[in-house]
Amino acid sequence: MTAVPLASYVVAPSLKKGTGKWVDFGEVKDLEPDTFSMLSYEFMVKDGWLVLPQRGFVWARPDTDNRIKVFSSTCTHLACNVIWQEESRTFECPCHSGRFDSGGNPISGPPDRPLTILENKIDAENLLVFLSF
Ligand code: FES
């Protein structure tokens, strides 16, 4: 009985809509053209008396028209991390063999929704990505 309220208290902050921050991933010129680069992040989030680490990575690729396409690495099936495979030019999920094309669309395996596209902007030559938590 006591585990349910405690779990709700810890999980609830991550479910709030609109909570997140802009994360600086460095200079856009360092991104490889025509492929996805893995960009890692780590920061702490304070929520009341809790301070929790947020770690992970995103996938970013320079697009045409001076924009950057950024995907969440979170598989839309059960939230494992997808990995870009240059040979097949697909994202592959190691957990249940889900695959996504370079547009983030599911092409095989259990995922039935596309990868999440992350809001981003360029500020003073640096790539900033909005990460929700
Ligand atoms: S978590 Fe990715 S295919 Fe299941």
mmCIF file of N, CA and C and ligand atoms in Angstrom:
data_model
loop_
_atom_site.group_PDB
_atom_site.id
_atom_site.type_symbol
_atom_site.label_atom_id
_atom_site.label_comp_id
_atom_site.label_asym_id
_atom_site.label_seq_id
_atom_site.Cartn_x
_atom_site.Cartn_y
_atom_site.Cartn_z
ATOM 1 N N MET A 1 0.817 -1.207 0.000
ATOM 2 C CA MET A 1 0.000 0.000 0.000
ATOM 3 C C MET A 1 0.850 1.256 0.000
ATOM 4 N N THR A 2 1.938 1.278 0.766
ATOM 5 C CA THR A 2 2.715 2.505 0.831
ATOM 6 C C THR A 2 3.580 2.718 -0.407
ATOM 7 N N ALA A 3 3.840 1.663 -1.157
ATOM 8 C CA ALA A 3 4.710 1.806 -2.333
ATOM 9 C C ALA A 3 4.053 2.622 -3.425
ATOM 10 N N VAL A 4 2.752 2.554 -3.560
ATOM 11 C CA VAL A 4 2.076 3.258 -4.644
ATOM 12 C C VAL A 4 2.195 4.779 -4.513
ATOM 13 N N PRO A 5 1.866 5.358 -3.333
ATOM 14 C CA PRO A 5 2.020 6.814 -3.224
ATOM 15 C C PRO A 5 3.467 7.275 -3.389
ATOM 16 N N LEU A 6 4.430 6.511 -2.853
ATOM 17 C CA LEU A 6 5.822 6.897 -2.974
ATOM 18 C C LEU A 6 6.250 6.897 -4.436
ATOM 19 N N ALA A 7 5.908 5.846 -5.170
ATOM 20 C CA ALA A 7 6.272 5.775 -6.587
ATOM 21 C C ALA A 7 5.635 6.915 -7.357
ATOM 22 N N SER A 8 4.408 7.248 -7.040
ATOM 23 C CA SER A 8 3.734 8.350 -7.714
ATOM 24 C C SER A 8 4.454 9.662 -7.460
ATOM 25 N N TYR A 9 4.935 9.842 -6.248
ATOM 26 C CA TYR A 9 5.602 11.088 -5.915
ATOM 27 C C TYR A 9 6.888 11.244 -6.714
ATOM 28 N N VAL A 10 7.629 10.158 -6.863
ATOM 29 C CA VAL A 10 8.905 10.232 -7.584
ATOM 30 C C VAL A 10 8.682 10.378 -9.077
ATOM 31 N N VAL A 11 7.720 9.680 -9.618
ATOM 32 C CA VAL A 11 7.503 9.678 -11.057
ATOM 33 C C VAL A 11 6.764 10.926 -11.520
ATOM 34 N N ALA A 12 5.873 11.436 -10.724
ATOM 35 C CA ALA A 12 5.013 12.533 -11.159
ATOM 36 C C ALA A 12 5.755 13.716 -11.772
ATOM 37 N N PRO A 13 6.893 14.181 -11.228
ATOM 38 C CA PRO A 13 7.542 15.332 -11.856
ATOM 39 C C PRO A 13 7.923 15.088 -13.304
ATOM 40 N N SER A 14 8.287 13.845 -13.657
ATOM 41 C CA SER A 14 8.687 13.600 -15.037
ATOM 42 C C SER A 14 7.496 13.598 -15.980
ATOM 43 N N LEU A 15 6.301 13.551 -15.433
ATOM 44 C CA LEU A 15 5.114 13.538 -16.270
ATOM 45 C C LEU A 15 4.504 14.914 -16.465
ATOM 46 N N LYS A 16 5.048 15.934 -15.811
ATOM 47 C CA LYS A 16 4.517 17.277 -15.971
ATOM 48 C C LYS A 16 4.723 17.745 -17.400
ATOM 49 N N LYS A 17 3.714 18.356 -17.972
ATOM 50 C CA LYS A 17 3.811 18.905 -19.309
ATOM 51 C C LYS A 17 4.624 20.191 -19.278
ATOM 52 N N GLY A 18 5.482 20.346 -20.280
ATOM 53 C CA GLY A 18 6.200 21.598 -20.433
ATOM 54 C C GLY A 18 7.411 21.760 -19.550
ATOM 55 N N THR A 19 7.785 20.724 -18.793
ATOM 56 C CA THR A 19 8.966 20.816 -17.964
ATOM 57 C C THR A 19 10.170 20.349 -18.779
ATOM 58 N N GLY A 20 11.204 21.158 -18.789
ATOM 59 C CA GLY A 20 12.390 20.786 -19.529
ATOM 60 C C GLY A 20 13.368 21.930 -19.569
ATOM 61 N N LYS A 21 14.408 21.773 -20.356
ATOM 62 C CA LYS A 21 15.397 22.838 -20.473
ATOM 63 C C LYS A 21 16.095 22.755 -21.821
ATOM 64 N N TRP A 22 16.643 23.899 -22.224
ATOM 65 C CA TRP A 22 17.457 23.939 -23.433
ATOM 66 C C TRP A 22 18.857 23.475 -23.076
ATOM 67 N N VAL A 23 19.366 22.513 -23.830
ATOM 68 C CA VAL A 23 20.708 21.968 -23.586
ATOM 69 C C VAL A 23 21.604 22.326 -24.770
ATOM 70 N N ASP A 24 22.787 22.850 -24.459
ATOM 71 C CA ASP A 24 23.757 23.262 -25.473
ATOM 72 C C ASP A 24 24.630 22.069 -25.859
ATOM 73 N N PHE A 25 24.601 21.683 -27.133
ATOM 74 C CA PHE A 25 25.401 20.547 -27.614
ATOM 75 C C PHE A 25 26.627 20.981 -28.407
ATOM 76 N N GLY A 26 26.983 22.232 -28.335
ATOM 77 C CA GLY A 26 28.213 22.679 -28.992
ATOM 78 C C GLY A 26 27.984 23.149 -30.412
ATOM 79 N N GLU A 27 29.091 23.366 -31.096
ATOM 80 C CA GLU A 27 29.031 24.002 -32.408
ATOM 81 C C GLU A 27 28.426 23.093 -33.481
ATOM 82 N N VAL A 28 27.542 23.687 -34.253
ATOM 83 C CA VAL A 28 26.865 22.970 -35.334
ATOM 84 C C VAL A 28 27.873 22.470 -36.363
ATOM 85 N N LYS A 29 28.949 23.211 -36.582
ATOM 86 C CA LYS A 29 29.929 22.813 -37.604
ATOM 87 C C LYS A 29 30.615 21.490 -37.257
ATOM 88 N N ASP A 30 30.529 21.047 -36.025
ATOM 89 C CA ASP A 30 31.148 19.777 -35.635
ATOM 90 C C ASP A 30 30.295 18.563 -35.997
ATOM 91 N N LEU A 31 29.047 18.794 -36.422
ATOM 92 C CA LEU A 31 28.185 17.672 -36.823
ATOM 93 C C LEU A 31 28.615 17.167 -38.192
ATOM 94 N N GLU A 32 28.650 15.835 -38.332
ATOM 95 C CA GLU A 32 28.970 15.215 -39.617
ATOM 96 C C GLU A 32 27.832 15.504 -40.591
ATOM 97 N N PRO A 33 28.163 15.846 -41.852
ATOM 98 C CA PRO A 33 27.096 16.047 -42.831
ATOM 99 C C PRO A 33 26.501 14.709 -43.269
ATOM 100 N N ASP A 34 25.228 14.709 -43.589
ATOM 101 C CA ASP A 34 24.548 13.556 -44.177
ATOM 102 C C ASP A 34 24.552 12.286 -43.317
ATOM 103 N N THR A 35 24.695 12.436 -42.031
ATOM 104 C CA THR A 35 24.553 11.283 -41.146
ATOM 105 C C THR A 35 24.145 11.775 -39.764
ATOM 106 N N PHE A 36 23.801 10.838 -38.894
ATOM 107 C CA PHE A 36 23.408 11.210 -37.537
ATOM 108 C C PHE A 36 24.588 11.091 -36.584
ATOM 109 N N SER A 37 24.735 12.076 -35.723
ATOM 110 C CA SER A 37 25.747 12.070 -34.675
ATOM 111 C C SER A 37 25.066 11.848 -33.336
ATOM 112 N N MET A 38 25.703 11.025 -32.507
ATOM 113 C CA MET A 38 25.193 10.805 -31.148
ATOM 114 C C MET A 38 25.705 11.933 -30.259
ATOM 115 N N LEU A 39 24.786 12.646 -29.618
ATOM 116 C CA LEU A 39 25.154 13.761 -28.740
ATOM 117 C C LEU A 39 24.682 13.430 -27.326
ATOM 118 N N SER A 40 25.632 13.316 -26.410
ATOM 119 C CA SER A 40 25.308 12.920 -25.033
ATOM 120 C C SER A 40 25.047 14.133 -24.149
ATOM 121 N N TYR A 41 24.265 13.905 -23.121
ATOM 122 C CA TYR A 41 24.011 14.962 -22.134
ATOM 123 C C TYR A 41 23.953 14.359 -20.738
ATOM 124 N N GLU A 42 24.208 15.212 -19.770
ATOM 125 C CA GLU A 42 24.073 14.832 -18.361
ATOM 126 C C GLU A 42 23.894 16.110 -17.553
ATOM 127 N N PHE A 43 22.847 16.178 -16.795
ATOM 128 C CA PHE A 43 22.626 17.305 -15.893
ATOM 129 C C PHE A 43 21.751 16.841 -14.745
ATOM 130 N N MET A 44 21.718 17.637 -13.702
ATOM 131 C CA MET A 44 20.933 17.301 -12.524
ATOM 132 C C MET A 44 19.649 18.127 -12.526
ATOM 133 N N VAL A 45 18.579 17.519 -12.077
ATOM 134 C CA VAL A 45 17.293 18.212 -11.983
ATOM 135 C C VAL A 45 16.844 18.208 -10.535
ATOM 136 N N LYS A 46 16.543 19.396 -10.024
ATOM 137 C CA LYS A 46 16.060 19.514 -8.655
ATOM 138 C C LYS A 46 14.541 19.544 -8.679
ATOM 139 N N ASP A 47 13.948 18.684 -7.883
ATOM 140 C CA ASP A 47 12.490 18.640 -7.788
ATOM 141 C C ASP A 47 12.146 18.502 -6.312
ATOM 142 N N GLY A 48 11.819 19.618 -5.708
ATOM 143 C CA GLY A 48 11.604 19.604 -4.266
ATOM 144 C C GLY A 48 12.916 19.303 -3.573
ATOM 145 N N TRP A 49 12.924 18.306 -2.732
ATOM 146 C CA TRP A 49 14.160 17.951 -2.033
ATOM 147 C C TRP A 49 14.974 16.911 -2.786
ATOM 148 N N LEU A 50 14.441 16.432 -3.896
ATOM 149 C CA LEU A 50 15.161 15.444 -4.700
ATOM 150 C C LEU A 50 16.027 16.128 -5.747
ATOM 151 N N VAL A 51 17.224 15.627 -5.946
ATOM 152 C CA VAL A 51 18.080 16.041 -7.053
ATOM 153 C C VAL A 51 18.398 14.780 -7.845
ATOM 154 N N LEU A 52 17.883 14.729 -9.062
ATOM 155 C CA LEU A 52 17.994 13.505 -9.852
ATOM 156 C C LEU A 52 18.820 13.736 -11.105
ATOM 157 N N PRO A 53 19.656 12.778 -11.462
ATOM 158 C CA PRO A 53 20.441 12.926 -12.688
ATOM 159 C C PRO A 53 19.580 12.655 -13.918
ATOM 160 N N GLN A 54 19.817 13.412 -14.942
ATOM 161 C CA GLN A 54 19.206 13.177 -16.247
ATOM 162 C C GLN A 54 20.354 12.890 -17.201
ATOM 163 N N ARG A 55 20.422 11.685 -17.735
ATOM 164 C CA ARG A 55 21.496 11.308 -18.643
ATOM 165 C C ARG A 55 20.889 10.683 -19.885
ATOM 166 N N GLY A 56 21.561 10.851 -20.981
ATOM 167 C CA GLY A 56 21.098 10.208 -22.198
ATOM 168 C C GLY A 56 21.789 10.769 -23.403
ATOM 169 N N PHE A 57 21.179 10.546 -24.542
ATOM 170 C CA PHE A 57 21.729 11.091 -25.779
ATOM 171 C C PHE A 57 20.625 11.288 -26.802
ATOM 172 N N VAL A 58 20.914 12.115 -27.766
ATOM 173 C CA VAL A 58 19.999 12.376 -28.874
ATOM 174 C C VAL A 58 20.774 12.106 -30.165
ATOM 175 N N TRP A 59 20.044 12.051 -31.263
ATOM 176 C CA TRP A 59 20.660 11.864 -32.583
ATOM 177 C C TRP A 59 20.393 13.115 -33.416
ATOM 178 N N ALA A 60 21.460 13.699 -33.972
ATOM 179 C CA ALA A 60 21.308 14.951 -34.726
ATOM 180 C C ALA A 60 21.971 14.844 -36.095
ATOM 181 N N ARG A 61 21.320 15.427 -37.094
ATOM 182 C CA ARG A 61 21.846 15.433 -38.462
ATOM 183 C C ARG A 61 21.558 16.786 -39.106
ATOM 184 N N PRO A 62 22.577 17.404 -39.698
ATOM 185 C CA PRO A 62 22.318 18.625 -40.453
ATOM 186 C C PRO A 62 21.393 18.303 -41.615
ATOM 187 N N ASP A 63 20.370 19.102 -41.787
ATOM 188 C CA ASP A 63 19.410 18.904 -42.857
ATOM 189 C C ASP A 63 19.645 19.956 -43.922
ATOM 190 N N THR A 64 18.846 19.888 -44.948
ATOM 191 C CA THR A 64 18.921 20.948 -45.937
ATOM 192 C C THR A 64 18.376 22.224 -45.297
ATOM 193 N N ASP A 65 18.532 23.318 -45.947
ATOM 194 C CA ASP A 65 18.062 24.644 -45.521
ATOM 195 C C ASP A 65 18.571 25.071 -44.136
ATOM 196 N N ASN A 66 19.805 24.668 -43.802
ATOM 197 C CA ASN A 66 20.458 25.120 -42.560
ATOM 198 C C ASN A 66 19.680 24.788 -41.294
ATOM 199 N N ARG A 67 18.927 23.728 -41.328
ATOM 200 C CA ARG A 67 18.237 23.272 -40.120
ATOM 201 C C ARG A 67 18.886 21.980 -39.641
ATOM 202 N N ILE A 68 18.573 21.621 -38.409
ATOM 203 C CA ILE A 68 19.116 20.394 -37.838
ATOM 204 C C ILE A 68 17.948 19.499 -37.461
ATOM 205 N N LYS A 69 18.027 18.239 -37.870
ATOM 206 C CA LYS A 69 17.014 17.251 -37.461
ATOM 207 C C LYS A 69 17.550 16.561 -36.219
ATOM 208 N N VAL A 70 16.763 16.596 -35.144
ATOM 209 C CA VAL A 70 17.192 15.961 -33.892
ATOM 210 C C VAL A 70 16.102 14.987 -33.442
ATOM 211 N N PHE A 71 16.511 13.731 -33.246
ATOM 212 C CA PHE A 71 15.596 12.713 -32.751
ATOM 213 C C PHE A 71 15.952 12.340 -31.324
ATOM 214 N N SER A 72 14.938 12.060 -30.545
ATOM 215 C CA SER A 72 15.135 11.403 -29.258
ATOM 216 C C SER A 72 15.695 10.011 -29.528
ATOM 217 N N SER A 73 16.526 9.517 -28.621
ATOM 218 C CA SER A 73 17.056 8.151 -28.776
ATOM 219 C C SER A 73 16.106 7.115 -28.186
ATOM 220 N N THR A 74 14.992 7.554 -27.643
ATOM 221 C CA THR A 74 14.072 6.654 -26.950
ATOM 222 C C THR A 74 13.149 5.936 -27.935
ATOM 223 N N CYS A 75 13.263 4.634 -27.953
ATOM 224 C CA CYS A 75 12.392 3.814 -28.805
ATOM 225 C C CYS A 75 10.941 4.005 -28.359
ATOM 226 N N THR A 76 10.039 4.075 -29.333
ATOM 227 C CA THR A 76 8.632 4.305 -29.012
ATOM 228 C C THR A 76 7.898 3.032 -28.606
ATOM 229 N N HIS A 77 8.599 1.908 -28.576
ATOM 230 C CA HIS A 77 7.964 0.682 -28.099
ATOM 231 C C HIS A 77 8.006 0.661 -26.570
ATOM 232 N N LEU A 78 9.182 0.335 -25.999
ATOM 233 C CA LEU A 78 9.278 0.275 -24.537
ATOM 234 C C LEU A 78 10.469 1.065 -24.005
ATOM 235 N N ALA A 79 10.873 2.091 -24.758
ATOM 236 C CA ALA A 79 11.818 3.096 -24.268
ATOM 237 C C ALA A 79 13.278 2.660 -24.130
ATOM 238 N N CYS A 80 13.703 1.659 -24.856
ATOM 239 C CA CYS A 80 15.151 1.395 -24.939
ATOM 240 C C CYS A 80 15.773 2.486 -25.822
ATOM 241 N N ASN A 81 17.078 2.538 -25.893
ATOM 242 C CA ASN A 81 17.754 3.521 -26.735
ATOM 243 C C ASN A 81 18.032 2.945 -28.113
ATOM 244 N N VAL A 82 17.648 3.686 -29.139
ATOM 245 C CA VAL A 82 17.929 3.259 -30.505
ATOM 246 C C VAL A 82 19.326 3.738 -30.904
ATOM 247 N N ILE A 83 19.939 2.981 -31.819
ATOM 248 C CA ILE A 83 21.287 3.276 -32.296
ATOM 249 C C ILE A 83 21.254 3.437 -33.814
ATOM 250 N N TRP A 84 21.902 4.489 -34.310
ATOM 251 C CA TRP A 84 21.976 4.705 -35.757
ATOM 252 C C TRP A 84 22.986 3.743 -36.368
ATOM 253 N N GLN A 85 22.581 3.063 -37.427
ATOM 254 C CA GLN A 85 23.452 2.140 -38.153
ATOM 255 C C GLN A 85 23.723 2.732 -39.531
ATOM 256 N N GLU A 86 24.941 3.173 -39.739
ATOM 257 C CA GLU A 86 25.286 3.850 -40.987
ATOM 258 C C GLU A 86 25.140 2.916 -42.194
ATOM 259 N N GLU A 87 25.504 1.631 -42.037
ATOM 260 C CA GLU A 87 25.461 0.702 -43.179
ATOM 261 C C GLU A 87 24.050 0.571 -43.740
ATOM 262 N N SER A 88 23.093 0.385 -42.867
ATOM 263 C CA SER A 88 21.707 0.208 -43.311
ATOM 264 C C SER A 88 20.950 1.529 -43.338
ATOM 265 N N ARG A 89 21.569 2.572 -42.779
ATOM 266 C CA ARG A 89 20.954 3.902 -42.654
ATOM 267 C C ARG A 89 19.580 3.803 -41.971
ATOM 268 N N THR A 90 19.592 3.039 -40.875
ATOM 269 C CA THR A 90 18.391 2.914 -40.058
ATOM 270 C C THR A 90 18.770 3.054 -38.585
ATOM 271 N N PHE A 91 17.763 3.379 -37.784
ATOM 272 C CA PHE A 91 17.905 3.312 -36.330
ATOM 273 C C PHE A 91 17.452 1.921 -35.912
ATOM 274 N N GLU A 92 18.257 1.283 -35.067
ATOM 275 C CA GLU A 92 17.894 -0.055 -34.614
ATOM 276 C C GLU A 92 17.810 -0.082 -33.098
ATOM 277 N N CYS A 93 16.801 -0.792 -32.629
ATOM 278 C CA CYS A 93 16.610 -0.923 -31.190
ATOM 279 C C CYS A 93 17.048 -2.317 -30.769
ATOM 280 N N PRO A 94 18.000 -2.416 -29.844
ATOM 281 C CA PRO A 94 18.526 -3.722 -29.467
ATOM 282 C C PRO A 94 17.573 -4.562 -28.616
ATOM 283 N N CYS A 95 16.542 -3.960 -28.069
ATOM 284 C CA CYS A 95 15.691 -4.699 -27.127
ATOM 285 C C CYS A 95 14.777 -5.715 -27.804
ATOM 286 N N HIS A 96 14.067 -5.288 -28.846
ATOM 287 C CA HIS A 96 13.121 -6.194 -29.508
ATOM 288 C C HIS A 96 13.225 -6.071 -31.028
ATOM 289 N N SER A 97 14.405 -5.648 -31.496
ATOM 290 C CA SER A 97 14.690 -5.573 -32.941
ATOM 291 C C SER A 97 13.790 -4.608 -33.695
ATOM 292 N N GLY A 98 13.338 -3.565 -33.045
ATOM 293 C CA GLY A 98 12.593 -2.532 -33.756
ATOM 294 C C GLY A 98 13.534 -1.738 -34.659
ATOM 295 N N ARG A 99 13.024 -1.296 -35.803
ATOM 296 C CA ARG A 99 13.844 -0.501 -36.730
ATOM 297 C C ARG A 99 13.038 0.702 -37.218
ATOM 298 N N PHE A 100 13.783 1.804 -37.427
ATOM 299 C CA PHE A 100 13.199 3.056 -37.908
ATOM 300 C C PHE A 100 14.035 3.545 -39.091
ATOM 301 N N ASP A 101 13.383 4.152 -40.068
ATOM 302 C CA ASP A 101 14.147 4.703 -41.188
ATOM 303 C C ASP A 101 14.797 6.036 -40.780
ATOM 304 N N SER A 102 15.512 6.655 -41.718
ATOM 305 C CA SER A 102 16.250 7.873 -41.387
ATOM 306 C C SER A 102 15.324 9.055 -41.109
ATOM 307 N N GLY A 103 14.037 8.896 -41.402
ATOM 308 C CA GLY A 103 13.056 9.915 -41.052
ATOM 309 C C GLY A 103 12.401 9.653 -39.712
ATOM 310 N N GLY A 104 12.863 8.573 -39.042
ATOM 311 C CA GLY A 104 12.330 8.243 -37.721
ATOM 312 C C GLY A 104 11.066 7.402 -37.766
ATOM 313 N N ASN A 105 10.656 6.959 -38.953
ATOM 314 C CA ASN A 105 9.419 6.181 -39.086
ATOM 315 C C ASN A 105 9.674 4.695 -38.822
ATOM 316 N N PRO A 106 8.780 4.031 -38.082
ATOM 317 C CA PRO A 106 8.977 2.606 -37.820
ATOM 318 C C PRO A 106 8.860 1.801 -39.114
ATOM 319 N N ILE A 107 9.804 0.849 -39.328
ATOM 320 C CA ILE A 107 9.762 0.041 -40.554
ATOM 321 C C ILE A 107 9.701 -1.455 -40.263
ATOM 322 N N SER A 108 10.059 -1.863 -39.046
ATOM 323 C CA SER A 108 9.882 -3.284 -38.695
ATOM 324 C C SER A 108 9.956 -3.443 -37.181
ATOM 325 N N GLY A 109 9.459 -4.593 -36.731
ATOM 326 C CA GLY A 109 9.453 -4.854 -35.299
ATOM 327 C C GLY A 109 8.238 -4.242 -34.629
ATOM 328 N N PRO A 110 8.225 -4.263 -33.303
ATOM 329 C CA PRO A 110 7.027 -3.841 -32.573
ATOM 330 C C PRO A 110 6.710 -2.332 -32.568
ATOM 331 N N PRO A 111 7.668 -1.410 -32.752
ATOM 332 C CA PRO A 111 7.278 0.014 -32.665
ATOM 333 C C PRO A 111 6.238 0.383 -33.732
ATOM 334 N N ASP A 112 5.216 1.125 -33.320
ATOM 335 C CA ASP A 112 4.199 1.559 -34.281
ATOM 336 C C ASP A 112 4.081 3.079 -34.353
ATOM 337 N N ARG A 113 4.984 3.769 -33.658
ATOM 338 C CA ARG A 113 4.997 5.236 -33.718
ATOM 339 C C ARG A 113 6.410 5.707 -34.068
ATOM 340 N N PRO A 114 6.531 6.853 -34.750
ATOM 341 C CA PRO A 114 7.857 7.356 -35.122
ATOM 342 C C PRO A 114 8.647 7.849 -33.909
ATOM 343 N N LEU A 115 9.966 7.957 -34.098
ATOM 344 C CA LEU A 115 10.810 8.564 -33.062
ATOM 345 C C LEU A 115 10.383 10.008 -32.853
ATOM 346 N N THR A 116 10.563 10.486 -31.652
ATOM 347 C CA THR A 116 10.182 11.865 -31.339
ATOM 348 C C THR A 116 11.198 12.843 -31.919
ATOM 349 N N ILE A 117 10.698 13.834 -32.640
ATOM 350 C CA ILE A 117 11.544 14.908 -33.147
ATOM 351 C C ILE A 117 11.643 15.959 -32.054
ATOM 352 N N LEU A 118 12.856 16.364 -31.732
ATOM 353 C CA LEU A 118 13.079 17.314 -30.643
ATOM 354 C C LEU A 118 13.246 18.733 -31.176
ATOM 355 N N GLU A 119 12.584 19.655 -30.503
ATOM 356 C CA GLU A 119 12.688 21.072 -30.852
ATOM 357 C C GLU A 119 14.132 21.517 -30.676
ATOM 358 N N ASN A 120 14.633 22.273 -31.638
ATOM 359 C CA ASN A 120 16.015 22.749 -31.526
ATOM 360 C C ASN A 120 16.154 24.098 -32.202
ATOM 361 N N LYS A 121 17.274 24.755 -31.902
ATOM 362 C CA LYS A 121 17.577 26.045 -32.514
ATOM 363 C C LYS A 121 19.084 26.241 -32.498
ATOM 364 N N ILE A 122 19.520 27.162 -33.339
ATOM 365 C CA ILE A 122 20.940 27.491 -33.383
ATOM 366 C C ILE A 122 21.098 28.870 -32.771
ATOM 367 N N ASP A 123 22.003 28.955 -31.806
ATOM 368 C CA ASP A 123 22.254 30.218 -31.120
ATOM 369 C C ASP A 123 23.761 30.419 -31.054
ATOM 370 N N ALA A 124 24.245 31.471 -31.676
ATOM 371 C CA ALA A 124 25.679 31.765 -31.704
ATOM 372 C C ALA A 124 26.481 30.556 -32.185
ATOM 373 N N GLU A 125 26.024 29.942 -33.267
ATOM 374 C CA GLU A 125 26.701 28.793 -33.900
ATOM 375 C C GLU A 125 26.561 27.486 -33.134
ATOM 376 N N ASN A 126 25.887 27.494 -31.989
ATOM 377 C CA ASN A 126 25.733 26.271 -31.199
ATOM 378 C C ASN A 126 24.340 25.682 -31.361
ATOM 379 N N LEU A 127 24.283 24.354 -31.276
ATOM 380 C CA LEU A 127 23.002 23.642 -31.338
ATOM 381 C C LEU A 127 22.407 23.543 -29.943
ATOM 382 N N LEU A 128 21.209 24.076 -29.780
ATOM 383 C CA LEU A 128 20.477 23.965 -28.520
ATOM 384 C C LEU A 128 19.265 23.074 -28.762
ATOM 385 N N VAL A 129 19.057 22.109 -27.889
ATOM 386 C CA VAL A 129 17.932 21.176 -28.011
ATOM 387 C C VAL A 129 17.105 21.254 -26.740
ATOM 388 N N PHE A 130 15.775 21.294 -26.910
ATOM 389 C CA PHE A 130 14.894 21.322 -25.747
ATOM 390 C C PHE A 130 14.623 19.881 -25.308
ATOM 391 N N LEU A 131 15.051 19.562 -24.078
ATOM 392 C CA LEU A 131 14.841 18.227 -23.520
ATOM 393 C C LEU A 131 13.789 18.301 -22.436
ATOM 394 N N SER A 132 12.778 17.473 -22.548
ATOM 395 C CA SER A 132 11.717 17.401 -21.539
ATOM 396 C C SER A 132 12.111 16.418 -20.450
ATOM 397 N N PHE A 133 11.688 16.696 -19.250
ATOM 398 C CA PHE A 133 11.896 15.744 -18.156
ATOM 399 C C PHE A 133 10.825 15.935 -17.122
HETATM 400 S S1 FES B 1 11.924 -1.157 -26.856
HETATM 401 FE FE1 FES B 1 12.525 -0.845 -28.894
HETATM 402 S S2 FES B 1 11.664 -2.489 -29.977
HETATM 403 FE FE2 FES B 1 11.030 -2.782 -27.946
#
